[in-house]
Amino acid sequence: MKVFKFGGASVKDAEAIRNVAHIIQTQGSPRELLVVVSAMGKTTNALEKLLDNYFAKKDYEQDFRTLYDYHMNAARALFPEGHPAFQAMERLFVRLRYTLLHHTRPENYHESYDQVVSFGELLSSTLISHFLQSSGIAHRWIDARDYIKTDTSWRKAQVDWAWSEHLIQTELRPVLQEQIVVTQGFIGGTLGGRTTTLGREGSDYSAALFAAALNAESVTVWKDVPGVLNADPKHYAFASLFEHLSYRQAAEMTFYGASVIHPNTIRPLASKNIPLLVRSFLTPTKNGTRIDAEGGNIQKACVIRKENQCLVSFAVKDLAFITEERISYVLDACHRLHLKLNLIQSSALSLSVCFDDRPEYVEELRQLLQEDFSIAYNKNLLLITILNYDSALYEEVKGKRPVILQQATRKHIRFLVPMDES
């Protein structure tokens, strides 16, 4: 039993979808293969914009038309006129519009978000399923919401593992023993039939959950990079491949923001000792990176960038010290909003937290804490983490940018700098 996960870049257009079929045919098997797919290209971003413009009472019709044309153009490049894929896609867009108009409310933004943004994976998996069928690849399309069961923590739903594992083992495994199965990443479902999402870029996590429940032989994540690199080659010429990592090493890198793997992916796989393979869909015959219990002895430095960060600083209004009680109060508010804090720093009179900048989260946090704290913001920041650093590399990576906040140990250093300065 194997699991293949294809991200947005690997299914972004008709040519990419043809390549997915080729990889399944040449690297997969006719049965005991689960294919998990993300939304096409930047569809998740487009759906977020659609929802935001609808709630802001702006003209969202152009957003809807752009999204529609993007998917239907891919369909027209893959299928002849009159193919059943067109009707299937039309039905999904009718459902998307109905959901937007009748099942969203601004006061329940996060719940509404999950109902709308989840259509990205439904659209891509439907299109891919029809193309696999037309290519002679026998398989079954399934709805991940019937198997990945969660609570109602909208946008970062918590998985009911016992329930999900039971459904996957009893209902999905028999299907996989007969043929390939295609499903969606990123989305889950509640007991009441509502759609949830597992957090941005959560399709890796979905693949890991399915693999752990199935006791799979391996999970392969197909990316547009040759594997896990020690730096982003778009920014650093010294970027090179890690051929072998341990679960612990990979988990640390994802915690600090390495985007090639979703942070929640490692734990389910490590619990069942299932290897994670990160390979390139551009060069599918190459091995890429293997992540397992053994790993390798990493000595080379690793540079991790997290863009679009927000730093929020809290100071007690009466000039009182930031005690453990006040720290707990702020962190509890962040927890209630399901905010993942990327960095925390305290001083005598203030506490600062850094997280991915989303305006709705910043506003909710301000409303919760403004009575007790004076609150200051810094936005448009870049958080850089260097593992196994030295002073020369630090200076090279930092460049001339002013450092807003910095933390360091003997091996690691993290610092915040403005995004718009080099």
mmCIF file of N, CA and C in Angstrom, residues 380-382 417-422:
data_model
loop_
_atom_site.group_PDB
_atom_site.id
_atom_site.type_symbol
_atom_site.label_atom_id
_atom_site.label_comp_id
_atom_site.label_asym_id
_atom_site.label_seq_id
_atom_site.Cartn_x
_atom_site.Cartn_y
_atom_site.Cartn_z
ATOM 1 N N ASN A 380 4.414 43.038 7.576
ATOM 2 C CA ASN A 380 5.270 42.906 6.397
ATOM 3 C C ASN A 380 6.698 42.552 6.797
ATOM 4 N N LEU A 381 6.799 41.525 7.640
ATOM 5 C CA LEU A 381 8.096 41.100 8.154
ATOM 6 C C LEU A 381 8.496 39.746 7.584
ATOM 7 N N LEU A 382 9.778 39.475 7.642
ATOM 8 C CA LEU A 382 10.360 38.200 7.217
ATOM 9 C C LEU A 382 11.049 37.569 8.415
ATOM 10 N N VAL A 417 13.197 40.612 10.152
ATOM 11 C CA VAL A 417 13.649 41.780 9.397
ATOM 12 C C VAL A 417 12.508 42.253 8.505
ATOM 13 N N PRO A 418 12.547 43.499 8.047
ATOM 14 C CA PRO A 418 11.513 43.971 7.114
ATOM 15 C C PRO A 418 11.578 43.216 5.791
ATOM 16 N N MET A 419 10.409 42.994 5.198
ATOM 17 C CA MET A 419 10.355 42.311 3.908
ATOM 18 C C MET A 419 10.866 43.181 2.773
ATOM 19 N N ASP A 420 10.660 44.487 2.869
ATOM 20 C CA ASP A 420 10.888 45.352 1.716
ATOM 21 C C ASP A 420 12.260 46.000 1.697
ATOM 22 N N GLU A 421 13.195 45.475 2.495
ATOM 23 C CA GLU A 421 14.551 45.998 2.465
ATOM 24 C C GLU A 421 15.506 44.863 2.176
ATOM 25 N N SER A 422 16.567 45.108 1.456
ATOM 26 C CA SER A 422 17.527 44.071 1.082
ATOM 27 C C SER A 422 18.883 44.345 1.687
#
